[in-house]
XYZ file of C-alpha atoms in Angstrom:
742
model
C 123.291 -123.067 31.389
C 123.298 -125.042 28.148
C 122.259 -123.528 24.803
C 118.699 -124.782 25.012
C 117.853 -123.500 28.483
C 116.235 -120.116 28.945
C 115.790 -118.165 32.201
C 112.314 -117.573 33.519
C 110.266 -114.454 32.800
C 111.359 -111.443 34.848
C 115.036 -111.720 33.868
C 116.931 -108.447 34.374
C 120.176 -107.371 32.739
C 122.282 -104.314 33.526
C 124.903 -103.289 31.016
C 126.189 -100.866 28.420
C 124.612 -100.421 24.981
C 127.335 -101.575 22.588
C 125.311 -101.141 19.382
C 121.878 -99.935 18.326
C 121.178 -102.612 15.702
C 117.750 -101.300 14.676
C 115.557 -98.396 15.773
C 112.135 -97.274 14.552
C 111.718 -93.565 15.278
C 107.916 -93.676 15.006
C 107.250 -96.185 17.747
C 110.539 -96.700 19.583
C 110.894 -100.376 18.573
C 114.586 -101.100 19.118
C 117.059 -103.964 18.820
C 120.159 -103.534 20.996
C 123.403 -105.311 21.683
C 124.054 -104.943 25.432
C 127.339 -105.821 27.159
C 126.403 -107.126 30.643
C 127.987 -105.214 33.531
C 129.106 -108.428 35.204
C 130.869 -109.683 32.063
C 129.957 -112.331 29.536
C 128.898 -112.294 25.914
C 126.821 -109.354 24.570
C 123.066 -109.912 24.786
C 120.477 -109.045 22.124
C 117.645 -107.069 23.724
C 114.413 -106.265 21.865
C 111.659 -103.869 22.923
C 110.320 -100.334 22.849
C 113.022 -97.827 23.793
C 112.924 -94.249 22.479
C 116.160 -92.383 21.742
C 118.732 -95.063 22.585
C 122.454 -94.232 22.262
C 125.584 -96.364 22.335
C 127.518 -96.025 25.570
C 124.459 -95.554 27.756
C 124.098 -97.772 30.790
C 120.753 -99.530 30.724
C 118.766 -101.896 32.907
C 116.210 -103.976 30.967
C 113.694 -106.470 32.373
C 111.718 -109.022 30.420
C 111.516 -112.549 29.082
C 113.948 -114.629 27.083
C 112.720 -115.991 23.770
C 114.466 -118.295 21.322
C 114.036 -116.845 17.831
C 114.136 -119.393 15.013
C 116.571 -117.252 12.998
C 118.350 -114.913 15.420
C 118.695 -117.100 18.512
C 118.303 -115.949 22.146
C 116.758 -112.507 22.628
C 115.618 -110.711 25.755
C 112.215 -109.172 24.967
C 112.063 -106.402 27.546
C 108.927 -104.630 28.721
C 110.586 -102.166 31.106
C 113.848 -100.279 31.110
C 115.877 -97.687 32.994
C 118.580 -95.614 31.327
C 121.539 -93.903 32.978
C 124.260 -91.705 31.599
C 127.591 -93.517 31.550
C 130.151 -92.903 34.251
C 133.883 -93.038 33.701
C 135.936 -91.754 30.795
C 135.588 -94.922 28.697
C 131.796 -94.966 28.864
C 131.589 -91.234 28.198
C 133.795 -91.599 25.122
C 131.594 -94.356 23.693
C 128.439 -92.323 24.392
C 129.729 -89.127 22.764
C 131.267 -91.025 19.835
C 127.853 -92.502 18.985
C 126.559 -89.101 17.863
C 124.122 -88.800 20.775
C 125.089 -85.122 21.154
C 124.732 -83.107 17.971
C 128.023 -81.525 16.848
C 130.235 -84.107 18.585
C 131.688 -86.815 16.368
C 134.238 -89.526 17.262
C 137.340 -87.304 16.844
C 135.870 -84.406 18.832
C 134.630 -86.827 21.485
C 138.124 -88.261 21.874
C 139.668 -84.805 22.324
C 137.039 -83.768 24.911
C 137.358 -86.939 27.009
C 141.180 -86.915 26.839
C 141.098 -83.325 28.138
C 138.484 -83.580 30.894
C 138.359 -87.302 31.734
C 135.738 -88.309 34.291
C 134.594 -84.660 34.601
C 133.589 -84.451 30.902
C 129.814 -84.372 31.432
C 130.038 -81.875 34.308
C 132.054 -79.518 32.108
C 129.667 -79.881 29.156
C 126.663 -79.201 31.390
C 127.951 -76.393 33.648
C 130.977 -74.849 31.886
C 130.719 -75.575 28.142
C 132.950 -72.553 27.433
C 135.882 -74.642 28.759
C 135.563 -76.769 25.591
C 137.026 -73.880 23.583
C 140.422 -74.656 25.218
C 140.598 -77.685 22.910
C 142.263 -77.188 19.543
C 139.601 -77.139 16.782
C 136.680 -76.098 19.010
C 135.809 -72.411 18.684
C 133.896 -70.524 21.405
C 130.838 -70.568 19.124
C 131.047 -74.341 18.648
C 131.645 -74.833 22.369
C 128.442 -72.947 23.148
C 126.544 -74.980 20.544
C 127.808 -78.272 22.023
C 126.750 -77.070 25.466
C 123.246 -76.248 24.231
C 122.919 -79.618 22.506
C 124.145 -81.470 25.588
C 121.661 -79.524 27.739
C 118.973 -80.472 25.249
C 119.907 -84.127 25.718
C 119.543 -83.711 29.471
C 116.169 -82.035 28.892
C 115.132 -84.948 26.722
C 116.248 -87.466 29.316
C 114.462 -85.560 32.087
C 111.265 -85.386 30.024
C 111.442 -89.066 29.101
C 112.000 -90.093 32.704
C 108.885 -88.105 33.664
C 106.861 -89.597 30.799
C 108.063 -93.114 31.603
C 106.212 -92.901 34.944
C 102.870 -92.786 33.143
C 103.230 -94.046 29.565
C 104.868 -96.797 27.555
C 107.842 -95.959 25.382
C 105.746 -95.629 22.207
C 103.511 -92.962 23.736
C 106.465 -91.340 25.483
C 108.232 -90.987 22.148
C 105.070 -89.606 20.540
C 104.612 -87.032 23.318
C 108.255 -85.989 23.219
C 108.095 -85.515 19.449
C 105.109 -83.230 19.956
C 106.416 -81.008 22.755
C 110.098 -81.829 23.202
C 111.790 -80.857 26.457
C 108.701 -78.813 27.408
C 106.590 -81.999 27.686
C 106.680 -82.175 31.478
C 105.806 -78.502 31.930
C 102.877 -78.694 29.471
C 101.437 -81.824 31.080
C 101.805 -80.505 34.617
C 99.998 -77.305 33.597
C 97.078 -79.195 31.993
C 97.247 -83.001 31.757
C 94.004 -83.064 29.765
C 95.702 -81.523 26.753
C 96.909 -85.091 26.158
C 93.349 -86.067 25.134
C 93.285 -83.480 22.356
C 96.830 -83.676 21.082
C 98.137 -87.232 21.477
C 96.610 -90.171 19.618
C 96.107 -93.135 21.897
C 95.465 -91.173 25.121
C 91.890 -90.784 26.278
C 90.289 -88.935 29.148
C 90.519 -91.771 31.665
C 94.256 -92.133 31.244
C 94.833 -88.372 31.359
C 92.627 -88.233 34.458
C 94.845 -90.771 36.234
C 97.895 -88.656 35.444
C 96.079 -85.531 36.651
C 95.129 -87.201 39.942
C 98.721 -88.239 40.523
C 99.854 -84.668 39.821
C 97.386 -83.283 42.361
C 94.843 -81.699 40.007
C 91.627 -80.767 41.863
C 88.395 -82.671 41.171
C 86.611 -79.501 40.029
C 89.478 -78.054 38.011
C 87.955 -76.335 34.922
C 90.347 -78.172 32.582
C 89.107 -81.484 34.011
C 85.422 -80.623 33.645
C 85.889 -79.333 30.092
C 87.759 -82.488 29.115
C 85.139 -84.660 30.845
C 82.316 -83.077 28.844
C 84.133 -83.537 25.540
C 85.024 -87.107 26.514
C 81.383 -87.865 27.311
C 80.242 -86.497 23.957
C 82.904 -88.524 22.165
C 82.565 -91.757 24.122
C 78.838 -91.868 24.926
C 77.650 -90.079 21.775
C 80.003 -90.295 18.803
C 81.232 -93.839 19.510
C 77.600 -94.989 19.684
C 76.669 -93.303 16.410
C 75.028 -90.202 17.911
C 75.815 -86.676 16.707
C 74.703 -85.011 19.964
C 73.285 -85.690 23.428
C 70.306 -84.057 25.124
C 71.680 -81.465 27.544
C 70.002 -83.034 30.583
C 71.470 -86.468 29.756
C 74.916 -84.948 29.171
C 74.793 -82.991 32.429
C 73.637 -85.976 34.447
C 76.372 -88.230 33.024
C 79.222 -85.732 33.502
C 78.146 -84.689 37.009
C 78.047 -88.288 38.204
C 81.237 -89.335 36.408
C 83.383 -86.454 37.716
C 81.797 -86.123 41.168
C 81.023 -82.421 40.758
C 77.940 -80.198 41.037
C 75.370 -79.622 38.299
C 76.250 -75.914 38.341
C 79.915 -76.669 37.655
C 78.884 -78.838 34.710
C 76.520 -76.154 33.381
C 79.215 -73.478 33.708
C 81.632 -75.651 31.749
C 79.104 -76.254 28.954
C 78.605 -72.478 28.630
C 82.376 -71.926 28.712
C 82.936 -74.475 25.910
C 80.107 -72.910 23.882
C 81.717 -69.479 24.203
C 85.021 -70.969 23.076
C 83.318 -72.434 19.982
C 83.995 -76.033 20.976
C 80.341 -76.931 21.598
C 77.110 -76.020 19.817
C 73.606 -75.880 21.290
C 70.443 -76.687 19.343
C 66.898 -76.335 20.671
C 63.677 -78.013 19.611
C 60.357 -78.548 21.363
C 61.588 -76.841 24.504
C 64.590 -79.168 24.876
C 68.267 -78.368 24.411
C 70.802 -80.589 22.651
C 74.582 -80.317 22.838
C 76.904 -81.091 19.941
C 80.642 -81.138 19.530
C 81.067 -78.219 17.132
C 82.263 -80.180 14.127
C 79.256 -82.521 14.159
C 76.753 -79.658 14.352
C 78.546 -77.858 11.540
C 78.679 -81.068 9.475
C 74.959 -81.859 9.786
C 73.957 -78.294 8.963
C 76.315 -78.036 5.984
C 75.265 -81.411 4.547
C 71.603 -80.382 4.700
C 72.124 -76.974 3.114
C 74.419 -78.274 0.357
C 72.088 -81.138 -0.583
C 69.070 -78.823 -0.884
C 71.179 -76.423 -2.965
C 72.282 -79.227 -5.310
C 68.807 -80.752 -5.484
C 67.148 -77.524 -6.623
C 69.807 -76.078 -8.905
C 70.748 -78.757 -11.429
C 70.462 -78.011 -15.146
C 67.444 -79.632 -16.811
C 67.627 -82.473 -19.321
C 64.610 -82.430 -21.693
C 61.997 -85.106 -20.893
C 61.720 -86.056 -24.575
C 65.434 -86.806 -24.679
C 65.187 -88.986 -21.571
C 62.340 -91.119 -22.895
C 64.142 -91.451 -26.227
C 67.360 -92.633 -24.574
C 65.510 -95.161 -22.420
C 63.733 -96.562 -25.475
C 67.027 -96.746 -27.388
C 68.749 -98.701 -24.608
C 65.814 -101.106 -24.439
C 65.941 -101.754 -28.194
C 69.708 -102.259 -28.299
C 69.991 -104.400 -25.162
C 66.741 -106.308 -25.306
C 65.963 -105.142 -21.768
C 62.565 -103.991 -20.621
C 62.796 -101.627 -17.687
C 60.156 -101.910 -14.991
C 58.053 -98.836 -14.301
C 59.959 -97.959 -11.100
C 63.309 -98.376 -12.860
C 62.205 -95.894 -15.530
C 61.041 -93.576 -12.789
C 64.443 -93.823 -11.097
C 66.315 -93.065 -14.337
C 64.072 -90.075 -15.071
C 64.349 -88.769 -11.481
C 68.148 -88.882 -11.587
C 68.193 -86.957 -14.880
C 65.736 -84.275 -13.782
C 66.850 -83.609 -10.188
C 70.132 -82.509 -8.709
C 69.966 -85.218 -6.040
C 68.246 -88.606 -6.347
C 68.238 -91.375 -3.759
C 67.816 -94.942 -5.026
C 67.056 -97.683 -2.521
C 66.062 -101.322 -2.728
C 67.022 -104.768 -1.519
C 68.902 -107.486 -3.426
C 67.576 -108.501 -6.833
C 65.551 -105.315 -7.412
C 67.638 -104.015 -10.301
C 69.650 -101.147 -8.838
C 72.701 -102.030 -10.970
C 70.571 -101.996 -14.142
C 69.524 -98.432 -13.315
C 73.124 -97.379 -12.640
C 74.279 -98.737 -16.023
C 71.531 -96.828 -17.826
C 72.434 -93.609 -16.014
C 76.131 -93.989 -16.835
C 75.306 -94.383 -20.521
C 72.863 -91.468 -20.723
C 74.977 -89.045 -18.675
C 78.053 -89.911 -20.738
C 76.246 -89.400 -24.047
C 74.913 -86.078 -22.771
C 78.454 -84.874 -22.129
C 78.575 -85.141 -18.346
C 81.752 -86.275 -16.586
C 80.940 -89.070 -14.132
C 82.608 -90.410 -10.978
C 81.605 -93.681 -9.317
C 82.506 -94.174 -5.656
C 81.753 -96.178 -2.509
C 82.839 -95.963 1.150
C 85.140 -99.029 1.146
C 87.631 -100.611 -1.218
C 85.651 -103.842 -1.531
C 82.420 -101.951 -2.231
C 84.182 -99.864 -4.879
C 85.617 -102.994 -6.474
C 82.183 -104.644 -6.529
C 80.718 -101.510 -8.125
C 83.425 -101.594 -10.805
C 82.751 -105.267 -11.554
C 78.994 -104.695 -11.773
C 79.140 -101.626 -14.060
C 82.325 -102.190 -16.047
C 83.466 -98.685 -15.042
C 86.160 -97.552 -12.610
C 84.912 -96.854 -9.101
C 87.007 -95.360 -6.303
C 86.674 -95.202 -2.563
C 85.404 -91.854 -1.340
C 88.741 -91.344 0.395
C 90.604 -91.869 -2.888
C 88.178 -89.628 -4.725
C 88.800 -86.874 -2.179
C 92.590 -87.484 -2.244
C 92.787 -88.173 1.466
C 95.969 -87.804 3.456
C 96.480 -88.968 7.001
C 98.260 -87.170 9.788
C 97.649 -87.457 13.508
C 94.185 -88.492 14.623
C 92.253 -88.082 11.392
C 92.344 -87.681 7.651
C 92.741 -84.523 5.622
C 91.213 -84.182 2.165
C 92.967 -82.335 -0.637
C 89.706 -82.023 -2.548
C 87.556 -79.382 -0.868
C 85.735 -76.130 -1.621
C 88.937 -74.412 -2.721
C 89.888 -77.357 -4.951
C 86.603 -79.037 -5.924
C 86.202 -82.264 -7.840
C 86.003 -81.900 -11.630
C 83.135 -84.298 -12.331
C 79.553 -83.243 -13.051
C 77.809 -86.395 -11.782
C 78.601 -88.543 -8.740
C 77.076 -91.991 -8.307
C 77.748 -93.183 -4.752
C 76.932 -96.755 -3.714
C 76.529 -98.314 -0.232
C 75.311 -95.032 1.244
C 74.162 -96.775 4.434
C 77.855 -96.961 5.387
C 78.591 -93.248 4.940
C 78.822 -91.334 8.231
C 78.173 -87.628 8.676
C 81.823 -86.488 8.637
C 82.607 -88.340 5.406
C 79.436 -86.969 3.809
C 80.432 -83.480 4.929
C 83.913 -83.835 3.429
C 82.486 -85.183 0.161
C 79.939 -82.378 -0.252
C 82.572 -79.732 0.448
C 84.369 -81.045 -2.646
C 81.284 -81.127 -4.925
C 80.920 -78.035 -7.089
C 77.633 -76.201 -7.511
C 75.473 -77.531 -10.300
C 76.780 -81.106 -9.972
C 74.372 -84.036 -9.687
C 74.288 -86.775 -7.071
C 72.847 -90.273 -7.349
C 72.951 -91.809 -3.857
C 72.367 -95.571 -3.736
C 71.905 -97.791 -0.743
C 69.797 -100.140 1.290
C 68.345 -98.239 4.232
C 67.366 -101.523 5.921
C 70.985 -102.556 6.483
C 72.951 -101.638 9.583
C 73.810 -97.938 9.838
C 77.331 -96.548 9.513
C 79.971 -97.365 12.107
C 80.730 -93.648 12.414
C 78.370 -91.020 13.811
C 75.163 -90.161 11.996
C 72.357 -91.938 10.199
C 72.829 -90.253 6.856
C 70.914 -92.402 4.358
C 68.010 -93.044 6.726
C 67.712 -89.325 7.567
C 67.887 -88.263 3.915
C 64.946 -90.519 3.086
C 62.941 -89.746 6.229
C 63.234 -85.980 5.699
C 61.099 -86.270 2.541
C 62.941 -83.269 1.081
C 64.927 -85.123 -1.597
C 63.704 -87.182 -4.548
C 63.696 -90.845 -3.513
C 62.847 -93.952 -5.525
C 62.500 -97.323 -3.792
C 62.758 -100.450 -5.959
C 60.673 -103.278 -4.506
C 59.999 -105.673 -7.372
C 62.235 -108.753 -7.353
C 63.098 -109.743 -10.924
C 62.499 -113.226 -12.246
C 66.106 -114.436 -12.187
C 66.603 -113.125 -8.656
C 63.384 -114.841 -7.527
C 65.068 -118.160 -8.241
C 67.629 -117.432 -5.522
C 66.644 -118.428 -2.006
C 69.265 -115.930 -0.735
C 67.285 -113.099 -2.330
C 63.822 -114.298 -1.328
C 64.907 -115.103 2.233
C 66.600 -111.718 2.568
C 63.377 -109.963 1.589
C 61.392 -112.205 3.944
C 63.706 -111.381 6.840
C 63.460 -107.668 6.058
C 59.651 -107.921 6.061
C 59.654 -109.644 9.457
C 58.916 -113.097 8.031
C 60.845 -116.270 8.852
C 63.208 -117.477 6.111
C 62.779 -120.871 4.455
C 65.397 -123.133 6.039
C 64.580 -126.542 4.519
C 65.174 -125.916 0.789
C 68.184 -128.158 0.198
C 68.100 -127.715 -3.589
C 68.910 -124.009 -3.627
C 71.589 -121.628 -2.358
C 70.471 -121.114 1.262
C 71.233 -123.885 3.756
C 70.599 -124.417 7.446
C 72.724 -126.729 9.626
C 70.982 -127.249 12.944
C 73.150 -127.165 16.064
C 71.321 -126.644 19.345
C 74.445 -126.625 21.540
C 76.639 -123.539 21.165
C 79.754 -125.633 21.783
C 79.115 -127.621 18.583
C 78.785 -124.599 16.297
C 82.455 -123.622 15.960
C 83.542 -127.177 15.195
C 80.804 -127.461 12.557
C 81.942 -124.225 10.928
C 85.491 -125.604 10.743
C 84.321 -128.936 9.312
C 82.199 -127.212 6.668
C 85.155 -125.116 5.484
C 87.841 -127.777 5.597
C 85.957 -130.966 4.669
C 82.281 -130.966 3.775
C 82.134 -128.114 1.258
C 85.380 -129.055 -0.583
C 84.187 -132.667 -0.780
C 80.885 -131.600 -2.350
C 81.908 -128.618 -4.509
C 85.642 -129.109 -5.090
C 88.755 -127.638 -3.482
C 88.347 -124.329 -5.304
C 85.497 -123.403 -2.950
C 87.925 -123.092 -0.018
C 89.160 -119.664 -1.200
C 85.582 -118.415 -1.730
C 84.335 -118.875 1.849
C 83.910 -116.132 4.428
C 82.669 -116.707 7.968
C 80.568 -113.783 9.214
C 79.567 -113.795 12.870
C 77.604 -111.332 15.011
C 80.214 -110.787 17.728
C 83.899 -110.905 18.565
C 83.181 -112.767 21.809
C 81.672 -116.150 22.553
C 82.275 -119.740 21.480
C 81.740 -118.833 17.798
C 82.838 -115.204 17.887
C 85.660 -113.955 15.701
C 88.323 -114.321 18.407
C 87.698 -118.031 18.995
C 86.960 -118.903 15.371
C 90.040 -117.175 13.973
C 92.334 -119.198 16.245
C 90.578 -122.446 15.301
C 90.384 -121.710 11.571
C 93.983 -120.503 11.353
C 95.142 -123.783 12.861
C 92.989 -125.745 10.419
C 93.557 -123.741 7.224
C 97.093 -122.398 7.714
C 98.891 -124.540 10.293
C 102.510 -123.876 11.288
C 105.269 -125.466 9.262
C 108.997 -125.080 8.777
C 108.343 -123.243 5.513
C 106.199 -120.529 7.130
C 107.631 -117.617 9.113
C 105.493 -116.402 11.997
C 105.541 -113.680 14.638
C 103.669 -112.938 17.859
C 101.784 -109.756 18.642
C 99.733 -109.278 21.824
C 98.995 -112.959 22.113
C 98.172 -113.398 18.421
C 100.264 -115.369 15.933
C 100.651 -114.002 12.417
C 101.952 -116.467 9.844
C 102.767 -116.306 6.147
C 99.660 -117.394 4.285
C 97.256 -116.005 6.889
C 94.055 -114.284 5.767
C 94.021 -110.870 7.446
C 92.030 -107.636 7.514
C 93.098 -104.012 7.951
C 91.046 -102.670 10.889
C 91.665 -98.908 10.580
C 92.298 -96.422 7.810
C 96.023 -95.798 7.345
C 96.837 -93.467 4.488
C 100.618 -93.790 4.863
C 101.207 -97.543 4.397
C 103.124 -97.912 1.114
C 102.098 -100.464 -1.512
C 103.149 -101.578 -4.972
C 101.267 -103.195 -7.815
C 103.617 -103.934 -10.684
C 105.360 -100.655 -11.443
C 102.697 -98.560 -9.778
C 103.451 -97.297 -6.256
C 101.099 -95.528 -3.888
C 100.027 -95.292 -0.246
C 97.003 -96.157 1.844
C 95.267 -99.269 3.146
C 91.736 -98.922 4.472
C 89.513 -100.331 7.180
C 87.968 -103.564 5.900
C 90.573 -104.377 3.229
C 91.244 -108.144 3.249
C 94.490 -109.734 2.089
C 97.026 -112.497 2.670
C 100.360 -112.297 4.479
C 102.914 -112.849 1.730
C 106.165 -112.359 3.662
C 107.490 -111.788 7.185
C 111.088 -110.543 7.562
C 112.700 -110.337 10.994
C 115.839 -108.817 9.480
C 113.875 -105.910 7.991
C 111.239 -105.927 10.752
C 108.622 -105.894 7.977
C 105.449 -107.733 6.975
C 104.197 -107.747 3.383
C 100.490 -108.244 2.752
C 99.007 -109.054 -0.649
C 95.739 -107.174 -1.188
C 94.668 -108.786 -4.463
C 97.869 -107.781 -6.246
C 98.712 -104.707 -4.170
C 101.689 -105.561 -1.960
C 101.560 -103.393 1.172
C 104.525 -103.174 3.555
C 104.097 -102.843 7.336
C 106.623 -102.263 10.114
C 106.319 -104.823 12.894
C 104.855 -102.137 15.161
C 102.007 -101.590 12.681
C 100.781 -105.162 13.087
C 98.309 -103.791 15.649
C 96.375 -102.467 12.604
C 95.810 -106.039 11.377
C 93.472 -108.778 12.516
C 92.825 -112.292 11.277
C 89.970 -112.464 8.769
C 88.972 -116.115 8.567
C 85.974 -114.917 10.588
C 84.797 -111.289 10.658
C 81.918 -109.471 12.317
C 78.783 -108.472 10.420
C 79.699 -104.818 10.901
C 83.103 -105.390 9.271
C 81.452 -107.176 6.345
C 79.339 -104.172 5.337
C 79.883 -103.069 1.772
C 81.436 -106.408 0.820
C 80.132 -109.450 -1.023
C 81.478 -112.990 -0.820
C 80.684 -116.079 -2.925
C 79.990 -118.234 0.142
C 78.997 -117.007 3.605
C 78.889 -119.231 6.696
C 76.892 -117.561 9.466
C 77.081 -119.044 13.000
C 74.123 -118.066 15.189
C 74.716 -118.776 18.856
C 73.903 -117.303 22.264
C 75.152 -113.738 22.418
C 74.184 -110.301 23.736
C 70.511 -109.383 23.116
C 71.387 -106.092 21.329
C 72.883 -108.243 18.551
C 69.754 -110.379 18.148
C 68.254 -108.117 15.496
C 66.548 -108.424 12.140
C 68.828 -105.714 10.701
C 71.975 -107.656 11.603
C 70.654 -110.912 10.131
C 69.499 -109.149 6.957
C 72.881 -107.472 6.517
C 74.744 -110.766 7.013
C 72.581 -112.718 4.536
C 72.883 -110.030 1.848
C 76.701 -110.320 1.939
C 76.490 -113.664 0.070
C 76.516 -113.930 -3.703
C 76.232 -117.695 -4.312
C 75.587 -119.508 -1.036
C 74.557 -118.907 2.588
C 74.961 -121.526 5.303
C 73.503 -120.766 8.741
C 74.871 -122.910 11.565
C 72.884 -122.792 14.797
C 69.401 -123.092 16.181
C 66.138 -122.234 14.493
C 65.141 -120.407 17.677
C 68.055 -117.978 17.227
C 66.974 -117.265 13.646
C 63.388 -116.573 14.693
C 64.447 -114.350 17.593
C 66.446 -112.183 15.243
C 63.622 -111.885 12.715
C 61.162 -110.991 15.481
C 63.275 -108.147 16.866
C 63.648 -105.093 14.685
C 65.929 -102.808 16.640
C 67.115 -100.125 14.294
C 69.521 -98.310 16.606
C 68.039 -95.002 17.756
C 70.570 -92.334 17.030
C 70.517 -88.729 18.147
C 70.914 -86.918 14.830
C 69.659 -83.583 13.556
C 70.139 -84.041 9.823
C 66.450 -84.690 9.145
C 65.454 -81.428 10.888
C 68.249 -79.466 9.195
C 67.102 -80.741 5.783
C 63.527 -79.658 6.395
C 64.692 -76.246 7.607
C 66.989 -75.798 4.598
C 64.184 -76.843 2.258
C 61.783 -74.309 3.808
C 64.381 -71.544 3.473
C 65.419 -72.413 -0.089
């Protein structure tokens, strides 16, 4: 074989691990040098392999790839490990430090003494090791225990390898150690609760293979909790009606209704479920969501009714002073909003674009500050917080930063809580439509009694991705002071983006033929033409008309990931057009995607442990929706550096799964953000996405220009269909109950 030829996929190599070049303990990503059993030069093998040790015999299967820097590498996707046989292999294995307490010198003495029987002695008669000079009976016993532990680890990993990839196997072994097999055999469904990345369906397959009965109580309990998580929480609901839950679980698991009912009662008794009743119907919650809705309601009513009063004469005087000094004239509803925030513990401010919400916020910041109150500004996402800072001239944080979030396992933990409350007296929270019930619960636990809340949002936008319908329920409960700004101010009226957004929200068709404004429509009746038009607009037409600087200001926002103009197809096309491969750009592959230096990317989950630097400042945490640019890819360090507007975050290669290309993003991912130029492709996609709320949210993401590419029929269909998602939530009822009992 010459240097340029590579074997086909499915290549298998058997050999001895000569060197562990690189190993990531968190995910098992490993680079090995393997000496083939049949002779020849050592081979570089790359893949996921937990707990590798030099001297082990290994069989790896995979595909050859020619790396531009490091040459031929076998990227393996399966492996089998064996303990070495023969004195030479045993010496190499023990010398590598695989067995705690045995270094190279001790390993040499042991193998010279016992030869090919070394491992049998260490496993069955470790006391024999004390015959060697320098090994005491106590140390001999310790070496025996450590060697037995290695065998336990190997046994557990071999069991886990039957069902899970090496990353999950390593994660499970870290959790339960050598007891992993015993724990899983006793109750495979504990995997759903304890191990991130394993859901009910996967645990159920393991259970079936292990012979677990269909009506095993552990299975039914796990099935009920899975149904509440998958069919309720993942769809935005906080609970399910008991009859719907019972019907779904009974059919899914193939059991009787009585067995389902018994399990629901059992989980209630254990405190894992909560039951609520209303109008003769029963509703079943996962405990934490019931507790969150009830606490949020009770805390808000407490805050609303117990704030210290600011004299009305002082308020009117401050408003008049600001008007004189700034030359502003507040509208009647703006004055009402300012007064309501200063005289109530909780005030909700809503309104569409151009209605003057920011003007109200600025006035409140000034008056509260002059009155001696300490103020915190916050929003659910980093981009929303940044936009709030730019609009007000004051620092705004994400709610997670405000609450000093830490991440471990499946979810975040907040250092700010009832035992360590936030210091501020006033909290102004923007983009409340994005706040889900668990985040609201965590925030209110950290707010001290007597503090004031100003909650700002647009209830007509899409609801939060997480469970709950917080802003909508707060307003609909009619228990909290709410001011809705409806008047569009003169300057905003000049923007077709603003007037069309309000038209869409009112169920009216937007004006699509005003070519002298900031809202444009490019008609394309064939779906296949839309993606190419989007590319041409970004790469050619807009730069030719407005200058090259517009290229960095564009964001494509599309309703879906799928389809001819969904994010998946557009990101491939736009990456090729805007950041093509070149010899100066390093790139890597991950699950069929290519990441390249210069790529525009988005973080798609909260990760509080990713380190970043900005100048001399160092911290941790990158959040869902953060958009940046790949600044550097290093194969030697197995690292990717991403520039988030000056913050340089560092990822291990295995963490690339947390990134996605961001040339095109979904409307849901765009929430809380604003972009100078938005291109919105409207094509044929699933009917649930053809909604007024989705179109309104997409249009209101643009600051300077909107360009819709598609058919006029698609626009009209969306305007005609108002489908605010119906969510099963109890917050409205809890608020009314708390208000009655206050």
